PDB file of C-alpha atoms and ligand atoms in Angstrom:
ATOM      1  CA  UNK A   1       0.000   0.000   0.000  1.00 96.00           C
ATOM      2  CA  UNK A   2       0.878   3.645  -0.981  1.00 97.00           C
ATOM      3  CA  UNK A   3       0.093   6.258   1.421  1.00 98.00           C
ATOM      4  CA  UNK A   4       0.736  10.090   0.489  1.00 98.00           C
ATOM      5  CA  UNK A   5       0.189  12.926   3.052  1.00 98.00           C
ATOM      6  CA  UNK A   6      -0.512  16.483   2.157  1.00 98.00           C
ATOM      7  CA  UNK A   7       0.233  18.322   5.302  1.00 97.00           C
ATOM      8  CA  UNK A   8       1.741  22.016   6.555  1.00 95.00           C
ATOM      9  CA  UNK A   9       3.703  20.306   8.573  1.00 96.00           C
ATOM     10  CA  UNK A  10       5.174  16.816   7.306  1.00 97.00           C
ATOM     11  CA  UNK A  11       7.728  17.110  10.464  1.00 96.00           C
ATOM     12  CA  UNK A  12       4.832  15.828  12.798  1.00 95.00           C
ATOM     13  CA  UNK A  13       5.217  12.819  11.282  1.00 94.00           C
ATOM     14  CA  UNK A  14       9.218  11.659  11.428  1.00 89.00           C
ATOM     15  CA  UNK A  15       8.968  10.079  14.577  1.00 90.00           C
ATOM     16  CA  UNK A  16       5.814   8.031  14.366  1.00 90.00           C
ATOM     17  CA  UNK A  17       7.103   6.519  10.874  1.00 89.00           C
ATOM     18  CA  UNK A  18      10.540   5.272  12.723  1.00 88.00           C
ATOM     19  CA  UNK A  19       7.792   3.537  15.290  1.00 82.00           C
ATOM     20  CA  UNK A  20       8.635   0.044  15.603  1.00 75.00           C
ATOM     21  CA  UNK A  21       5.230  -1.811  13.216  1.00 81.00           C
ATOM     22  CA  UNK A  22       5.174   0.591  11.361  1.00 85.00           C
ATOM     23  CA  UNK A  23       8.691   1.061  10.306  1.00 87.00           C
ATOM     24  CA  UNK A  24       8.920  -2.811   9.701  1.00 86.00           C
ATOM     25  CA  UNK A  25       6.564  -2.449   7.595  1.00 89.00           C
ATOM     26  CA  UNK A  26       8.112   0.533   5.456  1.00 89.00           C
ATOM     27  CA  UNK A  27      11.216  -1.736   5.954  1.00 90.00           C
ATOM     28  CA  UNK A  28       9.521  -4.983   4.143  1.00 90.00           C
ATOM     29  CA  UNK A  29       8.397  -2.997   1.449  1.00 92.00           C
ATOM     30  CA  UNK A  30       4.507  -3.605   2.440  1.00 93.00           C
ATOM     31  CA  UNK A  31       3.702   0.229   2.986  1.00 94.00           C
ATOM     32  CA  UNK A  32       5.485   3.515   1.512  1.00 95.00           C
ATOM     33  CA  UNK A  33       4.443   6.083   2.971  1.00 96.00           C
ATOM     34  CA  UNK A  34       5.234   9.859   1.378  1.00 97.00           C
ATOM     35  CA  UNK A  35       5.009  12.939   2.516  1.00 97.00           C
ATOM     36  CA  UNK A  36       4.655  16.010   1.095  1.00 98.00           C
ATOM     37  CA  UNK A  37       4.834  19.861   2.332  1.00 97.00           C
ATOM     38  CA  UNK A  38       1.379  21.437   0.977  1.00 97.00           C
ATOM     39  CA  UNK A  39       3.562  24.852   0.685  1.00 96.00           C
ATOM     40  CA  UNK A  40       5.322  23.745  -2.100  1.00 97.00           C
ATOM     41  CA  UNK A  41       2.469  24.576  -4.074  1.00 97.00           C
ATOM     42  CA  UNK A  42       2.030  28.293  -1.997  1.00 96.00           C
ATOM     43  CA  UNK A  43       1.668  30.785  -4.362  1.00 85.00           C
ATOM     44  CA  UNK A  44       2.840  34.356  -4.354  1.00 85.00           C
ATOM     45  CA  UNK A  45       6.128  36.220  -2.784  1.00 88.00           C
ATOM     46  CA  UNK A  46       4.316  35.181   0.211  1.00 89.00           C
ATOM     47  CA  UNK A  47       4.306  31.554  -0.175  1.00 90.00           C
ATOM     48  CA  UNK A  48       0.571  31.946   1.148  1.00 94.00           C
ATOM     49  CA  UNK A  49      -1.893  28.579   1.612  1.00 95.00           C
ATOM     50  CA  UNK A  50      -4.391  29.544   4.134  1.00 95.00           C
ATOM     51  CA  UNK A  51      -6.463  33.559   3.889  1.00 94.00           C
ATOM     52  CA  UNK A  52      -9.178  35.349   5.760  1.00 95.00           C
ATOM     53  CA  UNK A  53     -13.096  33.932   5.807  1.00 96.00           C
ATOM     54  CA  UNK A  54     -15.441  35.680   3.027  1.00 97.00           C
ATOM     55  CA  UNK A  55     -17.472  37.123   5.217  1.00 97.00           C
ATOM     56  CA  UNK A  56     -15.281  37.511   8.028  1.00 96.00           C
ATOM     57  CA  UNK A  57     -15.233  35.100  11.302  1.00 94.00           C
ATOM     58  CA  UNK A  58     -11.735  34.019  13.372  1.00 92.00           C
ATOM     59  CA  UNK A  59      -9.144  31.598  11.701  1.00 92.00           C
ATOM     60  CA  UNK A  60      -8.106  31.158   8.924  1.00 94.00           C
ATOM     61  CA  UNK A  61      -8.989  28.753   5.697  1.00 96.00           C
ATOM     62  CA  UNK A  62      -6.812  26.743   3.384  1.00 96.00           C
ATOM     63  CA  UNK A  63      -6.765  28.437  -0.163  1.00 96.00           C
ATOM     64  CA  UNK A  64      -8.075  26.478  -3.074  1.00 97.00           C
ATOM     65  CA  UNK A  65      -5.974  26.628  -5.400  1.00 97.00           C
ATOM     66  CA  UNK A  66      -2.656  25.052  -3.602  1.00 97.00           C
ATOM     67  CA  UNK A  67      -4.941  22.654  -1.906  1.00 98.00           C
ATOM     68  CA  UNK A  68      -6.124  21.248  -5.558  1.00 98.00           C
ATOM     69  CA  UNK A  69      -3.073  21.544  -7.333  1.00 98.00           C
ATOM     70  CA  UNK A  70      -1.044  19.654  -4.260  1.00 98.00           C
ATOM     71  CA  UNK A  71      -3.393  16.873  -4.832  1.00 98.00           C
ATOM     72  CA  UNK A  72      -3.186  16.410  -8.630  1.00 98.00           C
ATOM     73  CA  UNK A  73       0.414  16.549  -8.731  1.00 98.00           C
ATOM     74  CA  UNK A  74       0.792  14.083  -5.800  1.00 98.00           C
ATOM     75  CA  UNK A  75      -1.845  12.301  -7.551  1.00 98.00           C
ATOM     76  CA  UNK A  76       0.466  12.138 -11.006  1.00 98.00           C
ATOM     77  CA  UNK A  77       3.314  10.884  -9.409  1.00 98.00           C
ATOM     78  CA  UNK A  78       1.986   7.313  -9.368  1.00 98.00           C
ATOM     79  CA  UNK A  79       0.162   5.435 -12.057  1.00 98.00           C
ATOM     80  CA  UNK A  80      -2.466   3.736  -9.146  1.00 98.00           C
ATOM     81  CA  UNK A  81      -5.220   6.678  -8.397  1.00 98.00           C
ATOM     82  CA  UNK A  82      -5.442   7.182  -4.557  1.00 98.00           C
ATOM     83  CA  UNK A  83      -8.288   7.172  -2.959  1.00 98.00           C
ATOM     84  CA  UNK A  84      -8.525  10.856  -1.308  1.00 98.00           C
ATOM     85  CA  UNK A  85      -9.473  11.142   2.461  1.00 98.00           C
ATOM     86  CA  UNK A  86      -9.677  14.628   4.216  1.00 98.00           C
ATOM     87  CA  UNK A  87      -9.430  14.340   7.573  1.00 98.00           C
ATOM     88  CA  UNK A  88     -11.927  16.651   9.175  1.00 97.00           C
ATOM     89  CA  UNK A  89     -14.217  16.600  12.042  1.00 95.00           C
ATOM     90  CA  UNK A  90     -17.022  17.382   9.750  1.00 95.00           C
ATOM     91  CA  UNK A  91     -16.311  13.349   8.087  1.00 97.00           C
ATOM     92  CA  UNK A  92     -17.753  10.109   9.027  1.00 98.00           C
ATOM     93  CA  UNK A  93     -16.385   9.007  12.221  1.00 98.00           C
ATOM     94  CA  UNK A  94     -13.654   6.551  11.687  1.00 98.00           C
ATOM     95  CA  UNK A  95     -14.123   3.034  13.158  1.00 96.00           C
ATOM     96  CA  UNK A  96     -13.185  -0.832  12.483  1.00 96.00           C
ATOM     97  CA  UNK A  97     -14.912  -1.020   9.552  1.00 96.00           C
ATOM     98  CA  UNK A  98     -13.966   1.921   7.531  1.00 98.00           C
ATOM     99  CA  UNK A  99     -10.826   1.116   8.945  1.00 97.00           C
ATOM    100  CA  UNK A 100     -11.300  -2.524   6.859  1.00 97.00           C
ATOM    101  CA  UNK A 101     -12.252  -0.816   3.345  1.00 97.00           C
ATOM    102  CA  UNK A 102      -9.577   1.929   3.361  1.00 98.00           C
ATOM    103  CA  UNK A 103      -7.045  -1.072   3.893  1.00 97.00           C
ATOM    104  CA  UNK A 104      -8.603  -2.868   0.999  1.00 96.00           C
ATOM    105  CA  UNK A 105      -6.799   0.108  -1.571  1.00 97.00           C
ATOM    106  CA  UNK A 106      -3.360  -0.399  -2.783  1.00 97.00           C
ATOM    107  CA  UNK A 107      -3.372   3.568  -2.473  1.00 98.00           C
ATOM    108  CA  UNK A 108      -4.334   6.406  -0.333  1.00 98.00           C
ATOM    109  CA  UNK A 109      -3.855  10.219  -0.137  1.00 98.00           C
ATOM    110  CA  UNK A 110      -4.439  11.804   3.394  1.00 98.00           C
ATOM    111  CA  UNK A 111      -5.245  15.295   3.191  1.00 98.00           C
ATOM    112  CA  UNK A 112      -4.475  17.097   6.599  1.00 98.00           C
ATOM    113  CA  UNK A 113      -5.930  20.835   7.451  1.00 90.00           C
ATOM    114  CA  UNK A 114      -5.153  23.405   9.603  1.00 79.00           C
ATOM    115  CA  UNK A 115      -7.156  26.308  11.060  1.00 70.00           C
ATOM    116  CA  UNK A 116     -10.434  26.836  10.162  1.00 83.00           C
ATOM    117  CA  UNK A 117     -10.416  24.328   7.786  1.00 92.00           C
ATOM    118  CA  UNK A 118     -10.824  24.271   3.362  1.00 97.00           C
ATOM    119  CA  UNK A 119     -12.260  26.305   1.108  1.00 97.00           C
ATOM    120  CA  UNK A 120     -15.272  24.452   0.180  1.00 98.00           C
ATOM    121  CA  UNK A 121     -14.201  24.350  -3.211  1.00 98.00           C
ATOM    122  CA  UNK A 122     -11.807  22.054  -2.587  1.00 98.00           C
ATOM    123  CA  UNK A 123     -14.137  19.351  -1.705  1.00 98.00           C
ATOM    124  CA  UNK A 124     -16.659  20.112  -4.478  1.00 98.00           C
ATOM    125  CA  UNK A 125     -13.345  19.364  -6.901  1.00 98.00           C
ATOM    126  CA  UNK A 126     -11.789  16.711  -5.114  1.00 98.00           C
ATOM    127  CA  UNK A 127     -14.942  14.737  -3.635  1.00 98.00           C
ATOM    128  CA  UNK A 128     -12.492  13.415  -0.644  1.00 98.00           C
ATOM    129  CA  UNK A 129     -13.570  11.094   1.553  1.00 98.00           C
ATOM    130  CA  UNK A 130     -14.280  13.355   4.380  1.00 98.00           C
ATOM    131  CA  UNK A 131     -13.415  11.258   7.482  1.00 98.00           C
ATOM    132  CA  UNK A 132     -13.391  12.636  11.527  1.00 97.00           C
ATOM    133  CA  UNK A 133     -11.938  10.672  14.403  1.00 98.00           C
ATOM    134  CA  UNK A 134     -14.237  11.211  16.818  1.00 97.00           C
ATOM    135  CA  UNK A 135     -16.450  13.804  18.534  1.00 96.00           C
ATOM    136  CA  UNK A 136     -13.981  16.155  19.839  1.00 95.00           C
ATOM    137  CA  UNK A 137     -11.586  18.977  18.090  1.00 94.00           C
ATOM    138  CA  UNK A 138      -8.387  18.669  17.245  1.00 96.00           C
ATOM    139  CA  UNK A 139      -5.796  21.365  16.051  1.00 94.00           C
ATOM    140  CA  UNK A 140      -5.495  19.698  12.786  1.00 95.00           C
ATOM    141  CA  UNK A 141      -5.729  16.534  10.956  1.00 97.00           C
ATOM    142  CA  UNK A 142      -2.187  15.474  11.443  1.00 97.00           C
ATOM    143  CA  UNK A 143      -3.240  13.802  14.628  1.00 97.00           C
ATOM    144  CA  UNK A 144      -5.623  11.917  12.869  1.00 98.00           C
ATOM    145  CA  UNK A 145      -3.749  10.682   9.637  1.00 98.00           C
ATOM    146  CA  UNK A 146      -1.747   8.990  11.946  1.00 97.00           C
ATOM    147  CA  UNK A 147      -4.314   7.320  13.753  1.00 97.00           C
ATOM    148  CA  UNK A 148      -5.899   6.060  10.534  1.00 98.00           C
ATOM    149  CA  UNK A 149      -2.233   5.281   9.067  1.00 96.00           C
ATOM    150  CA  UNK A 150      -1.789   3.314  12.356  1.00 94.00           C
ATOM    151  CA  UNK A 151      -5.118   1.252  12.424  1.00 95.00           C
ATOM    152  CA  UNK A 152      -5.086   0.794   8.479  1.00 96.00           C
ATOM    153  CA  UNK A 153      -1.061  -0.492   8.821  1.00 92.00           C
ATOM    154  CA  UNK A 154      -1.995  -3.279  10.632  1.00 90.00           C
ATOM    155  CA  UNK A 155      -4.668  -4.445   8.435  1.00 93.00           C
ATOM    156  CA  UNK A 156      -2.153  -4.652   5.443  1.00 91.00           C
ATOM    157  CA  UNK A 157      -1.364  -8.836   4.936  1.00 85.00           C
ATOM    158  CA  UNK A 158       2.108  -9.407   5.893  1.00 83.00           C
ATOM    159  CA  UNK A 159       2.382  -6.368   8.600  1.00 83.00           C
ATOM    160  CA  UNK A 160       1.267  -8.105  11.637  1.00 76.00           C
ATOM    161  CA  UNK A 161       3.073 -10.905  13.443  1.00 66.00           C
ATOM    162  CA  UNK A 162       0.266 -13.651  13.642  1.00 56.00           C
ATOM    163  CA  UNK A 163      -1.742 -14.104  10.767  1.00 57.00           C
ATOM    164  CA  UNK A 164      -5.322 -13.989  12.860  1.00 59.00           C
ATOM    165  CA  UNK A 165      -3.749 -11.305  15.406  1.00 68.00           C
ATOM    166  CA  UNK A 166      -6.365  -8.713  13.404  1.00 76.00           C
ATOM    167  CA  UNK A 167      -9.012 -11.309  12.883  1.00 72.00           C
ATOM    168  CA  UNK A 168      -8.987 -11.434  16.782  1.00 73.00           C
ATOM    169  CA  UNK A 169      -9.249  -7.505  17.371  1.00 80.00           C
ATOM    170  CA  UNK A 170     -12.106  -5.986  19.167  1.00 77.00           C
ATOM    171  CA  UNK A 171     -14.470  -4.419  16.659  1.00 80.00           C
ATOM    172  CA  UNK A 172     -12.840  -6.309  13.860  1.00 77.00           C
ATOM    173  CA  UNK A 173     -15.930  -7.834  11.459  1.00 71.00           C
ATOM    174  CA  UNK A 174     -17.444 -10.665  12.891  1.00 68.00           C
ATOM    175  CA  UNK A 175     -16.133  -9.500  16.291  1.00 75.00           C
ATOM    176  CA  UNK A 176     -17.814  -6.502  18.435  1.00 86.00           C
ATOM    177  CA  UNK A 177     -16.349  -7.547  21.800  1.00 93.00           C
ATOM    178  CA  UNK A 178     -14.035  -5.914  24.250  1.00 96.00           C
ATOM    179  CA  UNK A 179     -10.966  -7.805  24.921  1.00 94.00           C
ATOM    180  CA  UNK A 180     -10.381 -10.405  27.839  1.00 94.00           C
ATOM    181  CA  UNK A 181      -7.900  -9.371  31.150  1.00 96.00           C
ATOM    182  CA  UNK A 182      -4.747 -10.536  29.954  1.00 96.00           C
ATOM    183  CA  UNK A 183      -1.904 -11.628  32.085  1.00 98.00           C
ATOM    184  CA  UNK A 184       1.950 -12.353  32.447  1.00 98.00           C
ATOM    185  CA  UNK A 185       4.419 -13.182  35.096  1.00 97.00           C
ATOM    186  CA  UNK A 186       4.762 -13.279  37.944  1.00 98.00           C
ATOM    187  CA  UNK A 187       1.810 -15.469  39.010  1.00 98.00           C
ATOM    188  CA  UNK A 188       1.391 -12.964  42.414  1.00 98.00           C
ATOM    189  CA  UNK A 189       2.335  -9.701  43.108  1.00 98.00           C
ATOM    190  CA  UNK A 190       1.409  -7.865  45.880  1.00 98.00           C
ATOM    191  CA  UNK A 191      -0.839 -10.595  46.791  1.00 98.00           C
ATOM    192  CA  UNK A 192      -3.074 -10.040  43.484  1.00 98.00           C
ATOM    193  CA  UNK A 193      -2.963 -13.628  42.044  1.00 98.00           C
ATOM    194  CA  UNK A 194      -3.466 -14.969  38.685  1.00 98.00           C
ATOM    195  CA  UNK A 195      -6.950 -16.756  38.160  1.00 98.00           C
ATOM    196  CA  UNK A 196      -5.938 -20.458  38.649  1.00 98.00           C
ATOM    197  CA  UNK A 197      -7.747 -21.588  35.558  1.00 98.00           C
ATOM    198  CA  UNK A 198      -4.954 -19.692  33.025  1.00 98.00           C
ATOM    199  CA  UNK A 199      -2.359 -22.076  34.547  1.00 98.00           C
ATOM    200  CA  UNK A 200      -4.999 -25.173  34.434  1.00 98.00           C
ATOM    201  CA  UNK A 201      -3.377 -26.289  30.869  1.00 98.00           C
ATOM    202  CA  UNK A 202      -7.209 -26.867  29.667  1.00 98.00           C
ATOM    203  CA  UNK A 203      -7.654 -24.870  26.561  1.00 98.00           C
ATOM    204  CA  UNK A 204     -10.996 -25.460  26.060  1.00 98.00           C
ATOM    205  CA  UNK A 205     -12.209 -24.045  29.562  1.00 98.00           C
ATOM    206  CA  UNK A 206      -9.546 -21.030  29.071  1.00 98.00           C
ATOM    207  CA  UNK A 207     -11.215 -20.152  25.924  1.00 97.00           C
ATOM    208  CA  UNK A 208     -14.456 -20.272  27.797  1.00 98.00           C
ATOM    209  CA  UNK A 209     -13.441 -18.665  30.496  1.00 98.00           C
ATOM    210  CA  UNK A 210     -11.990 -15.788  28.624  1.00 97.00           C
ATOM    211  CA  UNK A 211     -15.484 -15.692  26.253  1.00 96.00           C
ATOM    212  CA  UNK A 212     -17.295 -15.161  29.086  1.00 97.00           C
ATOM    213  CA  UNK A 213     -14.760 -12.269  30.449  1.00 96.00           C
ATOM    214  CA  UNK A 214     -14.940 -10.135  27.374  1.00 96.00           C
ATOM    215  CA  UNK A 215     -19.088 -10.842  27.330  1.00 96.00           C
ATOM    216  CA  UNK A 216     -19.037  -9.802  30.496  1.00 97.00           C
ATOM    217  CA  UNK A 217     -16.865  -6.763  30.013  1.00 97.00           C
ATOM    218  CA  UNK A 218     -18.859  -5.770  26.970  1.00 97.00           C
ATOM    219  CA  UNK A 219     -21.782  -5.868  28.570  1.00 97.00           C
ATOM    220  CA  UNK A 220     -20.317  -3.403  31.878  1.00 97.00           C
ATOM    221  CA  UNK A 221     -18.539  -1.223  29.643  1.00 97.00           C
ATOM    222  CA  UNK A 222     -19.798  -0.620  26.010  1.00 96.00           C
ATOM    223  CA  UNK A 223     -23.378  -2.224  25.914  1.00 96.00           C
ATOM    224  CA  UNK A 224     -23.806  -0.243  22.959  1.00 94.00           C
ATOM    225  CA  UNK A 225     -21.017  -3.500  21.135  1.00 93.00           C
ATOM    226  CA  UNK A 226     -24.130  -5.768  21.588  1.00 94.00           C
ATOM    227  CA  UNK A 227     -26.605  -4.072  20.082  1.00 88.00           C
ATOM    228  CA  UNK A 228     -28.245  -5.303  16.818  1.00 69.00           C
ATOM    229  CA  UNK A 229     -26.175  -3.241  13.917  1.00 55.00           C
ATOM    230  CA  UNK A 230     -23.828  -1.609  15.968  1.00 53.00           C
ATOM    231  CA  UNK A 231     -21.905   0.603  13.889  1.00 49.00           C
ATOM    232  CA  UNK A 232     -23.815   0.115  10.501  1.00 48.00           C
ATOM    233  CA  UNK A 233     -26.265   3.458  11.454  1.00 46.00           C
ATOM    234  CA  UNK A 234     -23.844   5.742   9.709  1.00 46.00           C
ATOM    235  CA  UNK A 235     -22.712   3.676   6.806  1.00 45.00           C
ATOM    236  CA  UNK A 236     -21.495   5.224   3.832  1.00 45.00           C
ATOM    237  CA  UNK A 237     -20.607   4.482   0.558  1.00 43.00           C
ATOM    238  CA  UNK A 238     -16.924   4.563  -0.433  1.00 43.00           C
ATOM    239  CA  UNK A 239     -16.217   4.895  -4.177  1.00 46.00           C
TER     240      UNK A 239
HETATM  241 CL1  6GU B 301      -9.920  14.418  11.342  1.00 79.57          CL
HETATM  242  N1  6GU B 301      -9.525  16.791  12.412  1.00 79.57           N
HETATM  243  C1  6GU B 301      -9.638  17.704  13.389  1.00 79.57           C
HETATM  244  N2  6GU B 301      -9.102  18.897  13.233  1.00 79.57           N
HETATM  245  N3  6GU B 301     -10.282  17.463  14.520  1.00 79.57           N
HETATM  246  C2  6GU B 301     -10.814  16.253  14.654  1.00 79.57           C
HETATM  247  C3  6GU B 301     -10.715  15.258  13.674  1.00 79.57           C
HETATM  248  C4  6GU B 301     -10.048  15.569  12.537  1.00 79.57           C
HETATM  249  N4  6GU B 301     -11.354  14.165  14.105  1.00 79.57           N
HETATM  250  C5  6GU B 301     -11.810  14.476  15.309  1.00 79.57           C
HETATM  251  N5  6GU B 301     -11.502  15.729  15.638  1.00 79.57           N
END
């Protein structure tokens, strides 16, 4: 998979990408990740990409016309199209399953904004995939791209260790349960002891036992997991 990033501030980025899955991935080859500084397509002495609201308000919006041409030239420099997301809190909210379709592309383009946000123009012309991360604001979409990049990543075949690791994940299709208590050595500290049935060498009772825990914990914490269509209220379409 291909993933470009339009952003203001590309910098953001340099540590997460040396982070340890996600630079074994870059290393194998399975993900290439590019990024690209939206002000090389400023125009003007000024190198301006962002100007005051038509009809005034705080903040500041990203222009059109860098926006636009940033994206077809990034766009150009690879024969497979990318599919264009914008990362805005005005999107669909990002969860499992969009998380499942975007890592079905061999190529994406992550559009990050600043500020106030885009010119609306640049969403009539690109038609991005407008996608949010949740119900809360954020000082820009950099944040976010890497919180898709990161959830996508491990969704790519060959990226993750175990073969069903992803197959296993809460909120994965065909799973909408929390995850059981998990537990390592030692077998006691400060008096807090393992349950006795992890060491009881019967797998069959363990995996019961540990259905049972992430019902349970489902149930307590996110009842909303159980309901009938969870999740499929706000489906959308992505082309
Ligand atoms: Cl994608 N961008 C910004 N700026 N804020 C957000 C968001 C995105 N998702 C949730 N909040």
């Amino acid at each position: 998979m291909r993933v470009d990033v339009l952003t203001l501030f590309p910098e953001i980025f340099s540590g997460y990408l040396g982070q340890s899955l996600l630079k074994k991935a870059i290393d194998l080859g399975r993900v290439d990740v590019q990024l690209h500084n939206l002000r090389d397509w400023a125009q003007g002495r000024h190198q301006q990409v962002d100007d005051r609201p038509y009809g005034g308000g705080p903040g500041m919006v990203m222009m059109v016309g860098p926006v636009v041409e940033a994206v077809e030239a990034v766009q150009a420099r690879d024969p497979t199209p990318a599919h264009v997301v914008l990362l805005t809190p005005q999107g669909r909210r990002l969860d499992q399953q969009v998380v499942e379709q975007l890592s079905a592309r061999p190529r994406l383009l992550l559009l990050c904004g600043r500020y106030e946000g885009f010119d609306q123009r640049v969403i009539d012309i690109l038609q991005p995939d407008e996608i949010s991360i949740g119900d809360f604001v954020l000082n820009g979409g950099e944040v976010a791209a890497m919180v898709l990049i990161d959830a996508v990543i491990r969704l790519v075949p060959g990226v993750l260790g175990h073969a069903d690791s992803a197959v296993d994940d809460s909120f994965s299709s065909g799973n909408r349960l929390l995850e059981c208590a998990q537990y390592t050595r030692p077998r006691e500290y400060r008096g807090l002891k393992i349950p006795d049935i992890l060491v009881s060498g019967d797998h069959g009772a363990i995996a019961r036992w540990r259905a049972a825990q992430s019902y349970a914990r489902t149930r307590q914490r996110r009842s909303d997991l159980l309901d009938n269509n969870q999740g499929h209220t706000h489906d959308q379409q992505v082309d």
